[in-house]
PDB file of C-alpha atoms and ligand atoms in Angstrom:
ATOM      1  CA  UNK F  58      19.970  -4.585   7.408  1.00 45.00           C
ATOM      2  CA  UNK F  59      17.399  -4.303   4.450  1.00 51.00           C
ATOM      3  CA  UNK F  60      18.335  -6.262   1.255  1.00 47.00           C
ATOM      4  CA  UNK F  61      19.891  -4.265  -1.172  1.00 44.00           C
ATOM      5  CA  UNK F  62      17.947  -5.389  -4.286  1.00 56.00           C
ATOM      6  CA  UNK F  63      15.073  -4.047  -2.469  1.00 77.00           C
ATOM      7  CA  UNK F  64      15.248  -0.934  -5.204  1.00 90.00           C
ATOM      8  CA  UNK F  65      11.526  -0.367  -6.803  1.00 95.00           C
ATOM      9  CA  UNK F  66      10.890   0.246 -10.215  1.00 96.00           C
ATOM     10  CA  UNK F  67      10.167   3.660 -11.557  1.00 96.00           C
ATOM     11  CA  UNK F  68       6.939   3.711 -13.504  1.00 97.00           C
ATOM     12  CA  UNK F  69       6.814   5.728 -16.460  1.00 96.00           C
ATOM     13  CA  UNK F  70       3.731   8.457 -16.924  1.00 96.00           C
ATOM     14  CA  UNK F  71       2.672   6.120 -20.435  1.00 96.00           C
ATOM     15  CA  UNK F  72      -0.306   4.868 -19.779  1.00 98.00           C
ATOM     16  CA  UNK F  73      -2.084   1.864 -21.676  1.00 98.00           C
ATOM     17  CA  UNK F  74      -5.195   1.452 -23.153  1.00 98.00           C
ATOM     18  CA  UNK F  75      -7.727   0.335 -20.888  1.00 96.00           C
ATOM     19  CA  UNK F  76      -9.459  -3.422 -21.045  1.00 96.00           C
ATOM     20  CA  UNK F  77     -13.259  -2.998 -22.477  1.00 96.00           C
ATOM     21  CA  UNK F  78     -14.665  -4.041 -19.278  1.00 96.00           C
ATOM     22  CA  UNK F  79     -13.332  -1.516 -17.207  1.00 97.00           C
ATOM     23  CA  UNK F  80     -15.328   2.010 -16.138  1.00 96.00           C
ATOM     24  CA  UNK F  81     -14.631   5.089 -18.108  1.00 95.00           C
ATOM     25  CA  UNK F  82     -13.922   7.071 -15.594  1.00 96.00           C
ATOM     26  CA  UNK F  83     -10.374   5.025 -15.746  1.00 97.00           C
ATOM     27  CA  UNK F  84      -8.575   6.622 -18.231  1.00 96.00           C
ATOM     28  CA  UNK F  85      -6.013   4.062 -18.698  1.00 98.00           C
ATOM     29  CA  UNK F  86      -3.707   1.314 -17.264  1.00 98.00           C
ATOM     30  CA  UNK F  87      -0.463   1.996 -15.383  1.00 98.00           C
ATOM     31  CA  UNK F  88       0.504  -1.688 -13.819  1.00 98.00           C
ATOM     32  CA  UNK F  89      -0.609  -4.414 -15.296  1.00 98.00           C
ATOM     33  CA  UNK F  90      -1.807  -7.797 -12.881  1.00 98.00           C
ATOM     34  CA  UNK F  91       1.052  -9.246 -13.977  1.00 98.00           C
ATOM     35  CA  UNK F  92       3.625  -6.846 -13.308  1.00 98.00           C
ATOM     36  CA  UNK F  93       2.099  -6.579 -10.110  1.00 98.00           C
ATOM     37  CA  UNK F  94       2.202 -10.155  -9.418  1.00 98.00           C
ATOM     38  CA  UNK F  95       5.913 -10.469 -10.480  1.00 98.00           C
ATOM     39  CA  UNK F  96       6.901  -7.527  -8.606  1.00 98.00           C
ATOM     40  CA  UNK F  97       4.993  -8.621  -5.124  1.00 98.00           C
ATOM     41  CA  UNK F  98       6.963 -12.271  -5.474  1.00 98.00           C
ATOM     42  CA  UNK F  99      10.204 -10.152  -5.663  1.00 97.00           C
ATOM     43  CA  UNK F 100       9.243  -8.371  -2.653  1.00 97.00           C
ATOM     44  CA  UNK F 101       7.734 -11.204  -0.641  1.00 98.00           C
ATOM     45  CA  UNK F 102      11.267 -13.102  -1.431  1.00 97.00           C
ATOM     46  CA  UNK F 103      13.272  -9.702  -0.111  1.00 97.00           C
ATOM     47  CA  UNK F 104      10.972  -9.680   2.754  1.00 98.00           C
ATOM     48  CA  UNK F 105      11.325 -13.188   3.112  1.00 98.00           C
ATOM     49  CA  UNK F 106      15.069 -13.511   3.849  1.00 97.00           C
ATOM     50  CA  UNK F 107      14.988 -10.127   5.761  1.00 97.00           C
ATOM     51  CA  UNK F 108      13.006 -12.031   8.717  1.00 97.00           C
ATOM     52  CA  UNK F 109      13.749 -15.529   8.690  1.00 95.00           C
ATOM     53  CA  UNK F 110      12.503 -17.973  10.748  1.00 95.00           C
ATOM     54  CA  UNK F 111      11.122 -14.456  13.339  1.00 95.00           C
ATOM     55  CA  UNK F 112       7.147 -14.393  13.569  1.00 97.00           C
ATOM     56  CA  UNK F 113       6.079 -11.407  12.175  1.00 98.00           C
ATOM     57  CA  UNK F 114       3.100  -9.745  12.764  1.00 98.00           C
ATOM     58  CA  UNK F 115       1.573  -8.142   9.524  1.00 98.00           C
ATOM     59  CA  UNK F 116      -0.481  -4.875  10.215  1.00 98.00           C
ATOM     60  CA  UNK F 117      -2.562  -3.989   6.788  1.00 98.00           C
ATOM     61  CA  UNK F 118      -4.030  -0.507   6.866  1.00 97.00           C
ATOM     62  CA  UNK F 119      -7.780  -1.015   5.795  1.00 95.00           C
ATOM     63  CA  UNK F 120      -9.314  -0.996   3.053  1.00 94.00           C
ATOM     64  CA  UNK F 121      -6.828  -0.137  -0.014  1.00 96.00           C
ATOM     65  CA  UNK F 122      -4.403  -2.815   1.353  1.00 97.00           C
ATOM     66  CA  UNK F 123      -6.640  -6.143   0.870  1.00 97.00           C
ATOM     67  CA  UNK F 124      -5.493  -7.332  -2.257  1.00 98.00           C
ATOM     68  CA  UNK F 125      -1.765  -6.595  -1.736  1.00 98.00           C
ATOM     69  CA  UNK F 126      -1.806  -8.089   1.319  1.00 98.00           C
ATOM     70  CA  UNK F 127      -3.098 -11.474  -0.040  1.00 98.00           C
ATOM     71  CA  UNK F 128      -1.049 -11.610  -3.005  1.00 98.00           C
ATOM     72  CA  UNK F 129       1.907 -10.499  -0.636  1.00 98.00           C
ATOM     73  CA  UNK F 130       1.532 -12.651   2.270  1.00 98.00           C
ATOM     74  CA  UNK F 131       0.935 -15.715   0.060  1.00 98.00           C
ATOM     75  CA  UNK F 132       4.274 -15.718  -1.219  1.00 98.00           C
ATOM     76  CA  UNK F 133       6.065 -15.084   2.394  1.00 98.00           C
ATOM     77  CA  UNK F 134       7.534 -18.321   3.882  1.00 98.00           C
ATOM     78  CA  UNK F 135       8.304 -16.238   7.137  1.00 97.00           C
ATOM     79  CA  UNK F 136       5.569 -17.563  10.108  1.00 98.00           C
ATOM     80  CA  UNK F 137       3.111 -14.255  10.521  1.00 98.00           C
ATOM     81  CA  UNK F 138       0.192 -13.592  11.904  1.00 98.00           C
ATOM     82  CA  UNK F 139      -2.281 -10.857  10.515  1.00 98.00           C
ATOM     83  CA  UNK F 140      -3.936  -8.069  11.747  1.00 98.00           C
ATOM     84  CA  UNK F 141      -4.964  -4.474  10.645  1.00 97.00           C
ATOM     85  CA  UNK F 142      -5.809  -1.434  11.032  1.00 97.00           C
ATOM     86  CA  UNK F 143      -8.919   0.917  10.038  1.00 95.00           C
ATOM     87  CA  UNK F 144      -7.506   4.238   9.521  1.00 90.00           C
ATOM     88  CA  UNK F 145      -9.437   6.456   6.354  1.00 76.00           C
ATOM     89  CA  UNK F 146      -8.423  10.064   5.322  1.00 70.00           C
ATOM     90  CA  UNK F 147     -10.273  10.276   1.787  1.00 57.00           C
ATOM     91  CA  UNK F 148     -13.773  11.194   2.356  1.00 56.00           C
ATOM     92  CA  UNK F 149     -15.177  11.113  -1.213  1.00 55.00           C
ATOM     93  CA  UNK F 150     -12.691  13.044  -2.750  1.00 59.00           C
ATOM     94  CA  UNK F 151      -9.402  12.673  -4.381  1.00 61.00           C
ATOM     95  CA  UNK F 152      -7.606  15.135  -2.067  1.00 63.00           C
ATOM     96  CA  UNK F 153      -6.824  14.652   1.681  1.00 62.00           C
ATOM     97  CA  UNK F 154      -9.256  14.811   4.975  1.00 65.00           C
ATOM     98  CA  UNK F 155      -9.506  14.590   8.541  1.00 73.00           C
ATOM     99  CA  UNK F 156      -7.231  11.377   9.698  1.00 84.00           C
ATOM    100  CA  UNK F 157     -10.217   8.973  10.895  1.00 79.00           C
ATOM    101  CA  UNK F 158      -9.553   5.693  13.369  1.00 81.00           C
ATOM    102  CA  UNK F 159     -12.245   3.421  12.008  1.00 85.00           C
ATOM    103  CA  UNK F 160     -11.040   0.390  13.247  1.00 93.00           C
ATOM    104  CA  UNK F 161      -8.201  -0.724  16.262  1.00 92.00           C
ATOM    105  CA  UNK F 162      -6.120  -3.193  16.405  1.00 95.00           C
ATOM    106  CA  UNK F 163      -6.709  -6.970  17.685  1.00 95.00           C
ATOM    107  CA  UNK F 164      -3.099  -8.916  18.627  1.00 97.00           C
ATOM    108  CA  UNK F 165      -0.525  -7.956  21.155  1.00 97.00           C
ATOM    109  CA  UNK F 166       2.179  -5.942  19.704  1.00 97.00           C
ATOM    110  CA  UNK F 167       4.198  -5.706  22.636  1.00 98.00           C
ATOM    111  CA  UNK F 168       7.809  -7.328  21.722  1.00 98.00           C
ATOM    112  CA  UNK F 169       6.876  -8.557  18.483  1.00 98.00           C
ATOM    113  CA  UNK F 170       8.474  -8.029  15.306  1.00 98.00           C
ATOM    114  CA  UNK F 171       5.609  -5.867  12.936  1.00 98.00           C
ATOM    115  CA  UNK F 172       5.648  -5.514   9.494  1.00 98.00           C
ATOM    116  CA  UNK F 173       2.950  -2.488   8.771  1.00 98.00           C
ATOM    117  CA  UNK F 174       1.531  -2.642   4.840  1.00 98.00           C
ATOM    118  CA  UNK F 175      -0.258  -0.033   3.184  1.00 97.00           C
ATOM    119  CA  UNK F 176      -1.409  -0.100  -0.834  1.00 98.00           C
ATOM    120  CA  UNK F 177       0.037   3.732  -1.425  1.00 97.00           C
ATOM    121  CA  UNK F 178       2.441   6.290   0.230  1.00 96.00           C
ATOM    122  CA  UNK F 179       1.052   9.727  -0.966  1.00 93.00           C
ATOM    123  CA  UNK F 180       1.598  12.061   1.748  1.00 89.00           C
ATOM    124  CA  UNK F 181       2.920  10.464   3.878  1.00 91.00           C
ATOM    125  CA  UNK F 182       0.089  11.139   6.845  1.00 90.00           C
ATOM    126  CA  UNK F 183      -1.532   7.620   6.993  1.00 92.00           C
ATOM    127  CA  UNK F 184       1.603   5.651   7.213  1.00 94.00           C
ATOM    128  CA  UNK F 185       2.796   8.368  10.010  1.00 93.00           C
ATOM    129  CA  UNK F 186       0.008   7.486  12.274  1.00 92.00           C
ATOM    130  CA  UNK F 187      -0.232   3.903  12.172  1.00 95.00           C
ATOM    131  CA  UNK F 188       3.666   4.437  12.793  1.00 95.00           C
ATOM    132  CA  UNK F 189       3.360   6.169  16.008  1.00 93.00           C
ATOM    133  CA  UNK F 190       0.512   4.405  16.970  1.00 93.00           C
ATOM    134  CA  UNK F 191       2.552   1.075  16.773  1.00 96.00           C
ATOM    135  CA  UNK F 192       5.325   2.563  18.355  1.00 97.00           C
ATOM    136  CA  UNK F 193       2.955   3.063  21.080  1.00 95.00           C
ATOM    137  CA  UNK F 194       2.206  -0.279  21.767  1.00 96.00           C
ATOM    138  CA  UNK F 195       6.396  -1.256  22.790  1.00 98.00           C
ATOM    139  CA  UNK F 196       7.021  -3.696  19.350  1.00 98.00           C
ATOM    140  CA  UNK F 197      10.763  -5.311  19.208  1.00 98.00           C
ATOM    141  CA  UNK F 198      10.971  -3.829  15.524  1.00 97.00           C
ATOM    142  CA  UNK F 199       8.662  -1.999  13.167  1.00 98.00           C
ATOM    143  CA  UNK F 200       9.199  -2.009   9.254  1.00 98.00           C
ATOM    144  CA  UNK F 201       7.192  -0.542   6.792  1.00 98.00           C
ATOM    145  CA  UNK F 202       5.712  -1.465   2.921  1.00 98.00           C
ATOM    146  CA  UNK F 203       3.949   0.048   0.775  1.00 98.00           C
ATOM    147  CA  UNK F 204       2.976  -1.502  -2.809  1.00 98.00           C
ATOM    148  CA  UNK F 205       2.968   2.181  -4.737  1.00 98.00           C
ATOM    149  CA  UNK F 206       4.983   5.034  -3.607  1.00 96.00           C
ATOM    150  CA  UNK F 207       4.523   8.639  -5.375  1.00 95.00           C
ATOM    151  CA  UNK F 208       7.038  10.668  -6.314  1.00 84.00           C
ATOM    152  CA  UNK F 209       6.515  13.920  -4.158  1.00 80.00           C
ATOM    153  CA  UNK F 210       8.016  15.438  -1.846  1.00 73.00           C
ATOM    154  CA  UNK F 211       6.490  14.431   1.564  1.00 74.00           C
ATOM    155  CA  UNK F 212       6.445  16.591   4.189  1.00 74.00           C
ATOM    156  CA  UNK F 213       6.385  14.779   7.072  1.00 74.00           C
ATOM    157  CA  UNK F 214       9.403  13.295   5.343  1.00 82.00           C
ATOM    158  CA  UNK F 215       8.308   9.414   5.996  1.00 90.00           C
ATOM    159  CA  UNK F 216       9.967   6.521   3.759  1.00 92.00           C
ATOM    160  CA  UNK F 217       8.644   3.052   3.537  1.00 96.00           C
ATOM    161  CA  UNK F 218      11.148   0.433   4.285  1.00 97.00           C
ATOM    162  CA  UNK F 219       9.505  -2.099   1.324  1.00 98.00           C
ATOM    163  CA  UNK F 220       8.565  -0.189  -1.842  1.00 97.00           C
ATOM    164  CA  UNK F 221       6.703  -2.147  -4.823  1.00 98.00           C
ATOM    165  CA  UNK F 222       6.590   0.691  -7.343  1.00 98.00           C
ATOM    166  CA  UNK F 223       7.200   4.296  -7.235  1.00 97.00           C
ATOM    167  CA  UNK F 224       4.503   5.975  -9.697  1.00 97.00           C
ATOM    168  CA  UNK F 225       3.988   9.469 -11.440  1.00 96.00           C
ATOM    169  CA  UNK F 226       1.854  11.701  -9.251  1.00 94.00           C
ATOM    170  CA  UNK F 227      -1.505  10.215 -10.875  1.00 95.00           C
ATOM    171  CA  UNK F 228      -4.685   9.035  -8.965  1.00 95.00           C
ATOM    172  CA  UNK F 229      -4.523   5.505  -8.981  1.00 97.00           C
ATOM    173  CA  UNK F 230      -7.395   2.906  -8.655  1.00 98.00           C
ATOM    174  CA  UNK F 231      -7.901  -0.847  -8.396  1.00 98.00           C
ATOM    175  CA  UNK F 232      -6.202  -3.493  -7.281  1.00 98.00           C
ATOM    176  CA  UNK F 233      -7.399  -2.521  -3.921  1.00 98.00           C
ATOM    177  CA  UNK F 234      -7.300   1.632  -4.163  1.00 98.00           C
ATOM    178  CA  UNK F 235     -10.756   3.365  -4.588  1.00 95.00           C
ATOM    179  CA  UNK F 236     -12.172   6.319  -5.737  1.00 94.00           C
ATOM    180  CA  UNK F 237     -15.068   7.345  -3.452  1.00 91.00           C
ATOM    181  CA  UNK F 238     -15.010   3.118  -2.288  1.00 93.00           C
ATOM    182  CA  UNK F 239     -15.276   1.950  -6.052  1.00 96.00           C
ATOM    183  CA  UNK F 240     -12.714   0.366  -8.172  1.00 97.00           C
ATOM    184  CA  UNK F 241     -11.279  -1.376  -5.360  1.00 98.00           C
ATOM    185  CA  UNK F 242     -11.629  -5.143  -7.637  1.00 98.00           C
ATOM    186  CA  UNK F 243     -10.210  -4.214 -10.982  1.00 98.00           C
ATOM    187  CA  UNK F 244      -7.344  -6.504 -11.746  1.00 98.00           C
ATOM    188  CA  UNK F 245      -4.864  -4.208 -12.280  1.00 98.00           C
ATOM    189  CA  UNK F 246      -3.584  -0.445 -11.437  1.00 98.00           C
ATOM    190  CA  UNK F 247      -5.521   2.429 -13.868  1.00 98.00           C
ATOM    191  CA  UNK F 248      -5.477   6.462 -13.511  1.00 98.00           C
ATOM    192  CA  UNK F 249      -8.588   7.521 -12.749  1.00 96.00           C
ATOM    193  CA  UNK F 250     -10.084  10.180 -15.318  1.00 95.00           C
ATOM    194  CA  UNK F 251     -10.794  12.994 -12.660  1.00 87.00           C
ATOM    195  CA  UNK F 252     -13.456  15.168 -15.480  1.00 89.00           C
ATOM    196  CA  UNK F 253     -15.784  12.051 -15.261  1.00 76.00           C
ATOM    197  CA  UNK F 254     -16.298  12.998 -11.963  1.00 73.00           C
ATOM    198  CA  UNK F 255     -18.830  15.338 -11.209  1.00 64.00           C
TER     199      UNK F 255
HETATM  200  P1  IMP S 394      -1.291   9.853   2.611  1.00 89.59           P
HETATM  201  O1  IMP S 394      -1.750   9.887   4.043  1.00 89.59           O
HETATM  202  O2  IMP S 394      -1.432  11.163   1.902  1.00 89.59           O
HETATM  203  O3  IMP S 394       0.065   9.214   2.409  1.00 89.59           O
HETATM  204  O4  IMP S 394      -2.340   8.970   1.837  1.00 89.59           O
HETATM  205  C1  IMP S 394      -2.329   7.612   1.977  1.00 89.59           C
HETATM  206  C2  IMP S 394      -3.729   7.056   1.864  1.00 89.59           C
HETATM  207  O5  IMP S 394      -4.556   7.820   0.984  1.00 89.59           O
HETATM  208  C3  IMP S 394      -3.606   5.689   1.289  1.00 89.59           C
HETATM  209  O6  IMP S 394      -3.674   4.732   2.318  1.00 89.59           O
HETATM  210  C4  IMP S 394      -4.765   5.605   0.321  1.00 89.59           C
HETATM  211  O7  IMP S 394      -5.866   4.984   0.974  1.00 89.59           O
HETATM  212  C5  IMP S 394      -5.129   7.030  -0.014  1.00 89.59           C
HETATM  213  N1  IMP S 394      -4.579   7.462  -1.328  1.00 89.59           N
HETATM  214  C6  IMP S 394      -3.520   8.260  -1.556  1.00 89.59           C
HETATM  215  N2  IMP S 394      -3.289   8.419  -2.879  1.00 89.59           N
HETATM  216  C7  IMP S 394      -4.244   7.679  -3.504  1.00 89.59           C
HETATM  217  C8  IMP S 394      -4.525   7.404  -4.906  1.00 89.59           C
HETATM  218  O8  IMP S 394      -3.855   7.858  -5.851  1.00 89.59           O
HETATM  219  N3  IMP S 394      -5.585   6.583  -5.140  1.00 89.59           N
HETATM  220  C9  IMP S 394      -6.348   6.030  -4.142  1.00 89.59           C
HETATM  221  N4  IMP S 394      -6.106   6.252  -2.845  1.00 89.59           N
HETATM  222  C10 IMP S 394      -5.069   7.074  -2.517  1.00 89.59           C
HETATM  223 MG1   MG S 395      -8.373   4.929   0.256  1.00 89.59          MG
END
């Protein structure tokens, strides 16, 4: 069973002023590094109990994932291993593409308890294909988290099983999520100002 004070908090649509160093194009801040930081040591101590002593086998979906999955695995005290997975459907845009495989996976899944992270559940297709192509590969258990959730409706209808935020339907960058690759390294989560970009 899932711990029960696994329940994300609901971001508000405020948004704060951005620091001075950051790009224009982001229009302001939604999570700050250190409510992402306090919220991922939650989470790592849910995820923590939920596995125990079990090896887990941590699947991050490239690229958006990197810094979650550092912050997030740092804080586990389960054993894991780490592995991921290239899978891209943004092409330069902010809306949805073709479902790419850019890169496969390395370790053995077969029998092993896998843990697959992603930075954002939007539609819901990325997480649906790593999903079945896990499945695929015969693990003992799959779970799923994702640091941001949006609040749409999703059809396919897929749920993460970890959730570090749910967030207004905005386009987020930083902390790991990119507009057209850039903004991956700011420090914290901003909306990205969609009339800077031409
Ligand atoms: P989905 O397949 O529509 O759920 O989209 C998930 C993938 O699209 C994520 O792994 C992200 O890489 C990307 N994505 C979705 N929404 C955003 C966003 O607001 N900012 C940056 N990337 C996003
Ligand atoms: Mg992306």
């Amino acid at each position: 069973m899932l711990d029960s004070q696994n329940t994300p908090p609901i971001i508000p649509p405020k948004l704060r002023p951005r620091p001075q160093s950051y790009p224009a194009a982001v229009k302001g801040i939604l999570i700050s590094e250190e409510e992402l930081l306090a919220r991922i040591t939650a989470l790592a101590c849910v995820i923590s109990q939920d596995y125990g002593n079990d090896e887990v086998v941590i699947v991050g979906i490239l690229t958006g994932t990197i810094m979650f999955l550092a912050d997030l695995t740092r804080r586990l005290s389960v054993p894991t291993q780490i592995d991921f997975v290239g899978i891209s459907s943004y092409r330069d845009q902010t809306r949805a593409g073709q479902l790419e495989m850019i890169k496969k996976l390395n370790l053995e899944l077969q029998n092993r308890r896998v843990l697959v992270v992603d930075d954002i559940l939007d539609g819901g297709r990325t997480l649906q294909a790593v999903i079945k192509d896990v499945r695929s590969l015969n693990p003992q258990d799959l779970r799923t988290c994702v640091l941001l959730e949006k609040t749409v409706r999703r059809t396919p209808p897929i749920k993460a099983d970890y959730v570090g935020f749910r967030i207004p339907d905005y386009f987020v960058v930083g902390y790991g999520l990119d507009y057209a690759e850039r903004y991956r390294n700011l420090r914290s989560i901003g909306v990205l100002d969609e009339t800077q970009i031409a």
